[in-house]
Short mmCIF file of N, CA, C and O in Angstrom, two decimals:
data_model
loop_
_atom_site.label_atom_id
_atom_site.label_comp_id
_atom_site.label_asym_id
_atom_site.label_seq_id
_atom_site.Cartn_x
_atom_site.Cartn_y
_atom_site.Cartn_z
N MET A 138 -25.94 -30.60 25.92
CA MET A 138 -24.62 -30.02 25.85
C MET A 138 -23.67 -31.12 25.41
O MET A 138 -23.84 -32.29 25.74
N ALA A 139 -22.67 -30.71 24.68
CA ALA A 139 -21.63 -31.66 24.27
C ALA A 139 -20.27 -30.97 24.42
O ALA A 139 -20.15 -29.76 24.24
N VAL A 140 -19.28 -31.76 24.78
CA VAL A 140 -17.91 -31.26 24.91
C VAL A 140 -16.95 -32.26 24.29
O VAL A 140 -17.26 -33.45 24.17
N SER A 141 -15.81 -31.77 23.91
CA SER A 141 -14.73 -32.59 23.39
C SER A 141 -13.46 -32.16 24.12
O SER A 141 -13.15 -30.97 24.15
N VAL A 142 -12.74 -33.12 24.70
CA VAL A 142 -11.51 -32.80 25.43
C VAL A 142 -10.41 -33.76 25.00
O VAL A 142 -10.65 -34.87 24.56
N ASN A 143 -9.18 -33.30 25.15
CA ASN A 143 -8.02 -34.17 24.94
C ASN A 143 -7.98 -35.20 26.06
O ASN A 143 -8.38 -34.91 27.19
N THR A 144 -7.48 -36.39 25.76
CA THR A 144 -7.41 -37.42 26.80
C THR A 144 -6.05 -37.47 27.49
O THR A 144 -5.97 -37.28 28.68
N VAL A 145 -5.00 -37.71 26.73
CA VAL A 145 -3.66 -37.80 27.31
C VAL A 145 -2.67 -37.10 26.39
O VAL A 145 -2.86 -37.04 25.17
N VAL A 146 -1.62 -36.59 26.96
CA VAL A 146 -0.64 -35.81 26.20
C VAL A 146 -0.02 -36.63 25.07
O VAL A 146 0.27 -36.10 23.99
N GLU A 147 0.16 -37.92 25.27
CA GLU A 147 0.80 -38.75 24.25
C GLU A 147 -0.05 -38.87 22.99
O GLU A 147 0.45 -39.23 21.93
N ARG A 148 -1.34 -38.61 23.11
CA ARG A 148 -2.23 -38.68 21.96
C ARG A 148 -2.95 -37.33 21.78
O ARG A 148 -4.17 -37.26 21.78
N SER A 149 -2.15 -36.31 21.66
CA SER A 149 -2.66 -34.97 21.43
C SER A 149 -1.90 -34.37 20.26
O SER A 149 -0.69 -34.54 20.15
N TYR A 150 -2.60 -33.69 19.40
CA TYR A 150 -1.99 -33.20 18.17
C TYR A 150 -0.78 -32.31 18.44
O TYR A 150 0.25 -32.43 17.79
N ASN A 151 -0.89 -31.42 19.41
CA ASN A 151 0.23 -30.50 19.65
C ASN A 151 0.65 -30.38 21.11
O ASN A 151 1.66 -29.75 21.40
N HIS A 152 -0.06 -30.98 22.03
CA HIS A 152 0.28 -30.75 23.43
C HIS A 152 1.56 -31.45 23.87
O HIS A 152 2.15 -31.05 24.86
N GLN A 153 2.04 -32.44 23.12
CA GLN A 153 3.35 -32.99 23.46
C GLN A 153 4.40 -31.90 23.31
O GLN A 153 5.36 -31.84 24.07
N ILE A 154 4.21 -31.02 22.32
CA ILE A 154 5.14 -29.91 22.13
C ILE A 154 5.06 -28.98 23.34
O ILE A 154 6.08 -28.49 23.84
N ASN A 155 3.85 -28.75 23.84
CA ASN A 155 3.70 -27.90 25.03
C ASN A 155 4.44 -28.48 26.23
O ASN A 155 5.03 -27.74 27.01
N VAL A 156 4.40 -29.79 26.37
CA VAL A 156 5.13 -30.44 27.46
C VAL A 156 6.64 -30.22 27.29
O VAL A 156 7.35 -29.94 28.25
N MET A 157 7.11 -30.34 26.07
CA MET A 157 8.54 -30.10 25.78
C MET A 157 8.91 -28.66 26.14
O MET A 157 9.96 -28.43 26.75
N ILE A 158 8.06 -27.72 25.77
CA ILE A 158 8.31 -26.31 26.09
C ILE A 158 8.33 -26.12 27.61
O ILE A 158 9.20 -25.44 28.15
N ALA A 159 7.39 -26.75 28.31
CA ALA A 159 7.29 -26.59 29.77
C ALA A 159 8.53 -27.11 30.49
O ALA A 159 8.86 -26.64 31.57
N ARG A 160 9.24 -28.06 29.89
CA ARG A 160 10.50 -28.52 30.49
C ARG A 160 11.52 -27.39 30.55
O ARG A 160 12.38 -27.37 31.41
N HIS A 161 11.41 -26.47 29.61
CA HIS A 161 12.32 -25.33 29.55
C HIS A 161 11.75 -24.10 30.25
O HIS A 161 12.49 -23.20 30.63
N VAL A 162 10.43 -24.06 30.38
CA VAL A 162 9.73 -22.94 31.03
C VAL A 162 8.79 -23.54 32.08
O VAL A 162 7.60 -23.73 31.83
N PRO A 163 9.34 -23.89 33.25
CA PRO A 163 8.55 -24.59 34.27
C PRO A 163 7.25 -23.88 34.67
O PRO A 163 6.31 -24.54 35.10
N SER A 164 7.16 -22.58 34.51
CA SER A 164 5.94 -21.87 34.88
C SER A 164 4.75 -22.29 34.01
O SER A 164 3.60 -22.05 34.38
N LEU A 165 4.98 -22.96 32.89
CA LEU A 165 3.91 -23.43 32.02
C LEU A 165 3.41 -24.83 32.38
O LEU A 165 2.38 -25.27 31.87
N THR A 166 4.11 -25.52 33.26
CA THR A 166 3.80 -26.91 33.58
C THR A 166 2.36 -27.09 34.04
O THR A 166 1.65 -27.98 33.58
N GLU A 167 1.91 -26.25 34.96
CA GLU A 167 0.55 -26.39 35.49
C GLU A 167 -0.52 -26.17 34.42
O GLU A 167 -1.49 -26.93 34.34
N SER A 168 -0.34 -25.17 33.58
CA SER A 168 -1.35 -24.92 32.55
C SER A 168 -1.39 -26.05 31.52
O SER A 168 -2.45 -26.40 31.02
N VAL A 169 -0.25 -26.64 31.21
CA VAL A 169 -0.23 -27.78 30.30
C VAL A 169 -0.98 -28.96 30.91
O VAL A 169 -1.79 -29.60 30.25
N ALA A 170 -0.77 -29.22 32.19
CA ALA A 170 -1.46 -30.33 32.87
C ALA A 170 -2.96 -30.08 32.91
O ALA A 170 -3.76 -31.02 32.76
N ARG A 171 -3.38 -28.83 33.10
CA ARG A 171 -4.81 -28.51 33.16
C ARG A 171 -5.53 -28.84 31.86
O ARG A 171 -6.74 -29.11 31.86
N THR A 172 -4.82 -28.84 30.76
CA THR A 172 -5.42 -29.16 29.47
C THR A 172 -6.10 -30.53 29.49
O THR A 172 -7.07 -30.75 28.78
N PHE A 173 -5.61 -31.42 30.33
CA PHE A 173 -6.12 -32.79 30.35
C PHE A 173 -6.96 -33.09 31.60
O PHE A 173 -7.31 -34.23 31.85
N ALA A 174 -7.30 -32.06 32.35
CA ALA A 174 -8.01 -32.24 33.62
C ALA A 174 -9.39 -32.85 33.46
O ALA A 174 -9.88 -33.51 34.38
N LEU A 175 -10.02 -32.65 32.34
CA LEU A 175 -11.39 -33.17 32.16
C LEU A 175 -11.42 -34.51 31.44
O LEU A 175 -12.49 -35.00 31.11
N ALA A 176 -10.29 -35.11 31.20
CA ALA A 176 -10.24 -36.39 30.49
C ALA A 176 -10.82 -37.53 31.31
O ALA A 176 -11.32 -38.51 30.76
N ASP A 177 -10.79 -37.41 32.63
CA ASP A 177 -11.31 -38.46 33.51
C ASP A 177 -12.83 -38.48 33.41
O ASP A 177 -13.51 -37.50 33.70
N VAL A 178 -13.39 -39.63 33.02
CA VAL A 178 -14.83 -39.76 32.81
C VAL A 178 -15.62 -39.47 34.07
O VAL A 178 -16.64 -38.77 34.03
N SER A 179 -15.16 -39.95 35.22
CA SER A 179 -15.92 -39.72 36.46
C SER A 179 -15.95 -38.24 36.82
O SER A 179 -16.98 -37.72 37.28
N LYS A 180 -14.86 -37.52 36.59
CA LYS A 180 -14.85 -36.08 36.86
C LYS A 180 -15.80 -35.36 35.91
O LYS A 180 -16.55 -34.48 36.30
N MET A 181 -15.76 -35.75 34.64
CA MET A 181 -16.64 -35.13 33.66
C MET A 181 -18.11 -35.39 34.01
O MET A 181 -18.94 -34.49 33.97
N ARG A 182 -18.41 -36.64 34.37
CA ARG A 182 -19.78 -36.98 34.75
C ARG A 182 -20.23 -36.13 35.95
O ARG A 182 -21.35 -35.62 35.98
N SER A 183 -19.36 -35.97 36.91
CA SER A 183 -19.69 -35.17 38.09
C SER A 183 -20.01 -33.73 37.71
O SER A 183 -20.96 -33.13 38.24
N LEU A 184 -19.27 -33.17 36.78
CA LEU A 184 -19.53 -31.80 36.33
C LEU A 184 -20.87 -31.71 35.59
O LEU A 184 -21.64 -30.76 35.79
N PHE A 185 -21.16 -32.68 34.74
CA PHE A 185 -22.44 -32.71 34.04
C PHE A 185 -23.59 -32.83 35.04
O PHE A 185 -24.57 -32.10 34.95
N ASP A 186 -23.45 -33.76 35.98
CA ASP A 186 -24.49 -33.95 37.01
C ASP A 186 -24.69 -32.68 37.82
O ASP A 186 -25.82 -32.24 38.05
N GLY A 187 -23.59 -32.07 38.25
CA GLY A 187 -23.66 -30.85 39.05
C GLY A 187 -24.32 -29.69 38.32
O GLY A 187 -24.90 -28.80 38.94
N ALA A 188 -24.23 -29.68 37.00
CA ALA A 188 -24.83 -28.62 36.20
C ALA A 188 -26.26 -28.96 35.78
O ALA A 188 -26.89 -28.20 35.04
N GLY A 189 -26.77 -30.11 36.25
CA GLY A 189 -28.16 -30.47 35.96
C GLY A 189 -28.38 -31.17 34.63
O GLY A 189 -29.49 -31.16 34.10
N PHE A 190 -27.35 -31.80 34.08
CA PHE A 190 -27.50 -32.52 32.83
C PHE A 190 -27.68 -34.01 33.11
O PHE A 190 -26.99 -34.58 33.95
N ALA A 191 -28.60 -34.63 32.41
CA ALA A 191 -28.88 -36.07 32.57
C ALA A 191 -28.51 -36.79 31.27
O ALA A 191 -28.09 -36.16 30.30
N ASN A 192 -28.71 -38.08 31.26
CA ASN A 192 -28.41 -38.92 30.09
C ASN A 192 -26.97 -38.71 29.62
O ASN A 192 -26.69 -38.60 28.43
N PHE A 193 -26.08 -38.68 30.58
CA PHE A 193 -24.65 -38.51 30.28
C PHE A 193 -24.17 -39.66 29.41
O PHE A 193 -24.46 -40.83 29.68
N ALA A 194 -23.46 -39.33 28.36
CA ALA A 194 -22.88 -40.35 27.48
C ALA A 194 -21.48 -39.87 27.09
O ALA A 194 -21.23 -38.67 26.98
N THR A 195 -20.60 -40.82 26.91
CA THR A 195 -19.24 -40.46 26.51
C THR A 195 -18.68 -41.51 25.55
O THR A 195 -19.09 -42.68 25.58
N ASP A 196 -17.78 -41.06 24.72
CA ASP A 196 -17.10 -41.95 23.79
C ASP A 196 -15.69 -41.40 23.59
O ASP A 196 -15.45 -40.21 23.76
N THR A 197 -14.78 -42.28 23.25
CA THR A 197 -13.41 -41.88 22.97
C THR A 197 -13.14 -42.11 21.49
O THR A 197 -13.44 -43.19 20.97
N VAL A 198 -12.60 -41.10 20.83
CA VAL A 198 -12.36 -41.15 19.40
C VAL A 198 -10.88 -40.90 19.14
O VAL A 198 -10.31 -39.98 19.70
N ARG A 199 -10.29 -41.73 18.30
CA ARG A 199 -8.90 -41.56 17.91
C ARG A 199 -8.82 -41.18 16.44
O ARG A 199 -9.64 -41.62 15.64
N HIS A 200 -7.82 -40.37 16.13
CA HIS A 200 -7.62 -39.98 14.74
C HIS A 200 -6.12 -39.83 14.48
O HIS A 200 -5.42 -39.24 15.29
N ALA A 201 -5.66 -40.37 13.37
CA ALA A 201 -4.28 -40.17 12.93
C ALA A 201 -4.29 -39.16 11.80
O ALA A 201 -4.97 -39.35 10.78
N PHE A 202 -3.61 -38.05 12.00
CA PHE A 202 -3.47 -37.04 10.97
C PHE A 202 -2.27 -37.45 10.10
O PHE A 202 -1.22 -37.78 10.63
N VAL A 203 -2.42 -37.43 8.82
CA VAL A 203 -1.32 -37.78 7.92
C VAL A 203 -0.90 -36.51 7.20
O VAL A 203 -1.68 -35.91 6.48
N LEU A 204 0.33 -36.11 7.46
CA LEU A 204 0.89 -34.91 6.82
C LEU A 204 2.08 -35.31 5.97
O LEU A 204 2.77 -36.27 6.30
N PRO A 205 2.33 -34.56 4.90
CA PRO A 205 3.38 -34.98 3.96
C PRO A 205 4.79 -34.95 4.53
O PRO A 205 5.67 -35.62 4.02
N SER A 206 5.00 -34.16 5.60
CA SER A 206 6.35 -34.05 6.15
C SER A 206 6.28 -33.51 7.58
O SER A 206 5.26 -32.95 8.00
N PHE A 207 7.39 -33.64 8.28
CA PHE A 207 7.48 -33.05 9.61
C PHE A 207 7.31 -31.53 9.52
O PHE A 207 6.63 -30.92 10.35
N ASP A 208 7.89 -30.91 8.51
CA ASP A 208 7.77 -29.45 8.36
C ASP A 208 6.32 -29.03 8.15
O ASP A 208 5.90 -27.98 8.64
N ALA A 209 5.53 -29.84 7.46
CA ALA A 209 4.11 -29.52 7.27
C ALA A 209 3.38 -29.55 8.61
O ALA A 209 2.45 -28.77 8.84
N TYR A 210 3.80 -30.44 9.49
CA TYR A 210 3.22 -30.52 10.83
C TYR A 210 3.72 -29.38 11.73
O TYR A 210 2.95 -28.64 12.32
N TYR A 211 5.02 -29.24 11.81
CA TYR A 211 5.63 -28.35 12.81
C TYR A 211 5.70 -26.89 12.36
O TYR A 211 5.68 -25.98 13.18
N GLY A 212 5.75 -26.66 11.06
CA GLY A 212 5.89 -25.31 10.52
C GLY A 212 4.87 -24.30 11.05
O GLY A 212 5.25 -23.18 11.42
N PRO A 213 3.58 -24.63 11.09
CA PRO A 213 2.62 -23.66 11.60
C PRO A 213 2.90 -23.23 13.05
O PRO A 213 2.68 -22.07 13.40
N PHE A 214 3.42 -24.12 13.86
CA PHE A 214 3.78 -23.75 15.24
C PHE A 214 4.99 -22.82 15.23
O PHE A 214 5.02 -21.84 15.96
N GLU A 215 5.98 -23.13 14.38
CA GLU A 215 7.16 -22.27 14.29
C GLU A 215 6.82 -20.86 13.82
O GLU A 215 7.51 -19.91 14.17
N ARG A 216 5.74 -20.75 13.06
CA ARG A 216 5.31 -19.43 12.57
C ARG A 216 4.36 -18.74 13.55
O ARG A 216 3.76 -17.73 13.22
N GLY A 217 4.22 -19.30 14.76
CA GLY A 217 3.42 -18.64 15.79
C GLY A 217 1.98 -19.08 15.87
O GLY A 217 1.19 -18.46 16.58
N GLY A 218 1.62 -20.15 15.17
CA GLY A 218 0.23 -20.60 15.17
C GLY A 218 -0.21 -21.18 16.51
O GLY A 218 0.55 -21.88 17.16
N CYS A 219 -1.38 -20.86 16.90
CA CYS A 219 -2.07 -21.27 18.14
C CYS A 219 -1.20 -20.99 19.38
O CYS A 219 -0.14 -20.38 19.29
N SER A 220 -1.67 -21.40 20.51
CA SER A 220 -0.94 -21.10 21.76
C SER A 220 0.42 -21.78 21.79
O SER A 220 1.38 -21.24 22.36
N THR A 221 0.55 -22.94 21.15
CA THR A 221 1.84 -23.62 21.09
C THR A 221 2.86 -22.76 20.36
O THR A 221 3.99 -22.59 20.82
N GLY A 222 2.48 -22.22 19.23
CA GLY A 222 3.37 -21.36 18.47
C GLY A 222 3.72 -20.08 19.21
O GLY A 222 4.86 -19.60 19.14
N GLN A 223 2.76 -19.53 19.95
CA GLN A 223 3.03 -18.34 20.73
C GLN A 223 4.03 -18.63 21.84
O GLN A 223 4.91 -17.81 22.13
N ALA A 224 3.91 -19.81 22.46
CA ALA A 224 4.87 -20.20 23.50
C ALA A 224 6.26 -20.39 22.90
O ALA A 224 7.28 -19.97 23.48
N LEU A 225 6.32 -21.02 21.72
CA LEU A 225 7.62 -21.21 21.05
C LEU A 225 8.27 -19.87 20.72
O LEU A 225 9.48 -19.71 20.88
N ALA A 226 7.48 -18.91 20.29
CA ALA A 226 8.01 -17.61 19.87
C ALA A 226 8.74 -16.90 21.01
O ALA A 226 9.66 -16.12 20.75
N GLY A 227 8.36 -17.19 22.25
CA GLY A 227 8.98 -16.52 23.38
C GLY A 227 10.26 -17.19 23.87
O GLY A 227 10.86 -16.73 24.84
N LEU A 228 10.68 -18.26 23.21
CA LEU A 228 11.87 -19.00 23.64
C LEU A 228 13.11 -18.55 22.87
O LEU A 228 13.02 -18.03 21.76
N SER A 229 14.25 -18.82 23.45
CA SER A 229 15.50 -18.54 22.75
C SER A 229 15.64 -19.47 21.55
O SER A 229 15.01 -20.54 21.50
N GLU A 230 16.47 -19.09 20.61
CA GLU A 230 16.70 -19.90 19.42
C GLU A 230 17.20 -21.30 19.78
O GLU A 230 16.77 -22.30 19.20
N ASP A 231 18.09 -21.41 20.76
CA ASP A 231 18.60 -22.72 21.17
C ASP A 231 17.49 -23.62 21.71
O ASP A 231 17.44 -24.81 21.38
N ILE A 232 16.61 -23.07 22.52
CA ILE A 232 15.51 -23.88 23.07
C ILE A 232 14.52 -24.24 21.98
O ILE A 232 14.06 -25.38 21.92
N ARG A 233 14.20 -23.30 21.10
CA ARG A 233 13.29 -23.62 19.97
C ARG A 233 13.85 -24.76 19.14
O ARG A 233 13.13 -25.67 18.75
N ARG A 234 15.15 -24.73 18.89
CA ARG A 234 15.80 -25.79 18.10
C ARG A 234 15.73 -27.12 18.85
O ARG A 234 15.43 -28.16 18.26
N ALA A 235 15.98 -27.10 20.15
CA ALA A 235 15.92 -28.34 20.96
C ALA A 235 14.50 -28.92 20.97
O ALA A 235 14.32 -30.14 20.83
N VAL A 236 13.50 -28.06 21.11
CA VAL A 236 12.11 -28.53 21.10
C VAL A 236 11.76 -29.11 19.74
O VAL A 236 11.14 -30.17 19.65
N ARG A 237 12.18 -28.45 18.68
CA ARG A 237 11.92 -28.94 17.32
C ARG A 237 12.51 -30.33 17.13
O ARG A 237 11.84 -31.24 16.60
N GLU A 238 13.75 -30.52 17.55
CA GLU A 238 14.40 -31.82 17.36
C GLU A 238 13.75 -32.90 18.22
O GLU A 238 13.62 -34.04 17.78
N GLU A 239 13.33 -32.55 19.43
CA GLU A 239 12.63 -33.52 20.27
C GLU A 239 11.31 -33.91 19.63
O GLU A 239 10.94 -35.10 19.61
N ALA A 240 10.58 -32.94 19.10
CA ALA A 240 9.31 -33.23 18.43
C ALA A 240 9.55 -34.11 17.20
O ALA A 240 8.79 -35.05 16.95
N ARG A 241 10.61 -33.83 16.47
CA ARG A 241 10.94 -34.64 15.29
C ARG A 241 11.19 -36.09 15.69
O ARG A 241 10.68 -37.02 15.07
N ARG A 242 11.96 -36.29 16.77
CA ARG A 242 12.24 -37.66 17.25
C ARG A 242 10.96 -38.34 17.72
O ARG A 242 10.73 -39.51 17.40
N ASP A 243 10.14 -37.60 18.48
CA ASP A 243 8.90 -38.19 19.00
C ASP A 243 7.97 -38.66 17.88
O ASP A 243 7.27 -39.66 18.05
N LEU A 244 7.95 -37.95 16.78
CA LEU A 244 7.10 -38.35 15.65
C LEU A 244 7.75 -39.40 14.77
O LEU A 244 7.13 -39.90 13.84
N GLY A 245 8.99 -39.73 15.05
CA GLY A 245 9.68 -40.73 14.25
C GLY A 245 9.92 -40.26 12.82
O GLY A 245 9.83 -41.05 11.88
N ASP A 246 10.24 -38.99 12.65
CA ASP A 246 10.44 -38.41 11.33
C ASP A 246 11.59 -39.10 10.61
O ASP A 246 12.69 -39.22 11.12
N THR A 247 11.29 -39.57 9.39
CA THR A 247 12.31 -40.18 8.54
C THR A 247 12.44 -39.43 7.22
O THR A 247 13.04 -39.94 6.27
N GLY A 248 11.85 -38.25 7.15
CA GLY A 248 11.92 -37.47 5.92
C GLY A 248 10.68 -37.59 5.05
O GLY A 248 10.54 -36.87 4.06
N GLY A 249 9.79 -38.48 5.39
CA GLY A 249 8.56 -38.65 4.62
C GLY A 249 7.36 -38.18 5.42
O GLY A 249 7.48 -37.33 6.29
N PRO A 250 6.20 -38.76 5.13
CA PRO A 250 4.99 -38.36 5.86
C PRO A 250 5.12 -38.64 7.36
O PRO A 250 5.82 -39.55 7.78
N VAL A 251 4.43 -37.83 8.15
CA VAL A 251 4.34 -38.04 9.59
C VAL A 251 2.87 -38.23 9.95
O VAL A 251 1.99 -37.74 9.24
N LYS A 252 2.63 -38.95 11.04
CA LYS A 252 1.27 -39.29 11.41
C LYS A 252 1.02 -39.02 12.90
O LYS A 252 0.93 -39.96 13.69
N PRO A 253 0.90 -37.75 13.28
CA PRO A 253 0.56 -37.49 14.68
C PRO A 253 -0.83 -38.03 15.00
O PRO A 253 -1.75 -37.88 14.19
N GLU A 254 -0.95 -38.70 16.13
CA GLU A 254 -2.24 -39.26 16.54
C GLU A 254 -2.86 -38.39 17.61
O GLU A 254 -2.17 -37.79 18.43
N ALA A 255 -4.17 -38.34 17.59
CA ALA A 255 -4.90 -37.59 18.60
C ALA A 255 -6.03 -38.46 19.13
O ALA A 255 -6.56 -39.33 18.42
N GLU A 256 -6.37 -38.24 20.39
CA GLU A 256 -7.48 -38.96 21.01
C GLU A 256 -8.31 -37.95 21.79
O GLU A 256 -7.77 -37.14 22.54
N TYR A 257 -9.60 -38.01 21.56
CA TYR A 257 -10.52 -37.06 22.19
C TYR A 257 -11.62 -37.81 22.92
O TYR A 257 -12.06 -38.86 22.47
N ARG A 258 -12.04 -37.26 24.02
CA ARG A 258 -13.20 -37.79 24.72
C ARG A 258 -14.34 -36.84 24.41
O ARG A 258 -14.24 -35.63 24.62
N ILE A 259 -15.42 -37.40 23.88
CA ILE A 259 -16.62 -36.64 23.56
C ILE A 259 -17.66 -37.01 24.62
O ILE A 259 -17.86 -38.20 24.89
N ALA A 260 -18.28 -36.02 25.21
CA ALA A 260 -19.31 -36.29 26.22
C ALA A 260 -20.51 -35.41 25.92
O ALA A 260 -20.39 -34.31 25.38
N SER A 261 -21.68 -35.93 26.29
CA SER A 261 -22.90 -35.16 26.09
C SER A 261 -23.89 -35.45 27.21
O SER A 261 -23.79 -36.44 27.92
N GLY A 262 -24.83 -34.54 27.35
CA GLY A 262 -25.89 -34.69 28.33
C GLY A 262 -27.03 -33.77 27.96
O GLY A 262 -26.88 -32.86 27.13
N GLN A 263 -28.19 -34.01 28.56
CA GLN A 263 -29.37 -33.20 28.28
C GLN A 263 -29.82 -32.51 29.54
O GLN A 263 -29.79 -33.09 30.63
N ARG A 264 -30.26 -31.27 29.39
CA ARG A 264 -30.75 -30.48 30.53
C ARG A 264 -32.01 -31.13 31.08
O ARG A 264 -32.92 -31.46 30.34
N GLN A 265 -32.07 -31.28 32.38
CA GLN A 265 -33.24 -31.83 33.07
C GLN A 265 -34.32 -30.77 33.21
O GLN A 265 -34.01 -29.61 33.43
N GLY A 266 -35.57 -31.17 33.10
CA GLY A 266 -36.70 -30.25 33.35
C GLY A 266 -36.77 -29.14 32.34
O GLY A 266 -36.17 -29.16 31.29
N GLY A 267 -37.51 -28.12 32.73
CA GLY A 267 -37.50 -26.90 31.98
C GLY A 267 -38.44 -26.77 30.90
O GLY A 267 -38.75 -26.02 30.17
#
């Protein structure tokens, strides 16, 4: 079995936006935090062990996405893409605008390409016996 999970919100392609949204919609805070619950290697190992998987291995991989502009990055979310976009769609125009501007600042948008970084933990194990 193999899994891939986000490690921390600061190095997630879109979950920083989810955190920004949760500041305005506190009921989303817990679900946003759960996204990173399996990032801890010892917790992941415990789950693999408990499910009968051996030869547990893990690695952390980082990737910088290079997009031509902030709009190329953020536009799909504004159009309702993935769960982040669905959460944005339910917000008032003022809050959507505030989240957009915060995301723009966080990415250091200067009008040119943006480079959101992501970090994933990949883990694998093999079924014992059988």
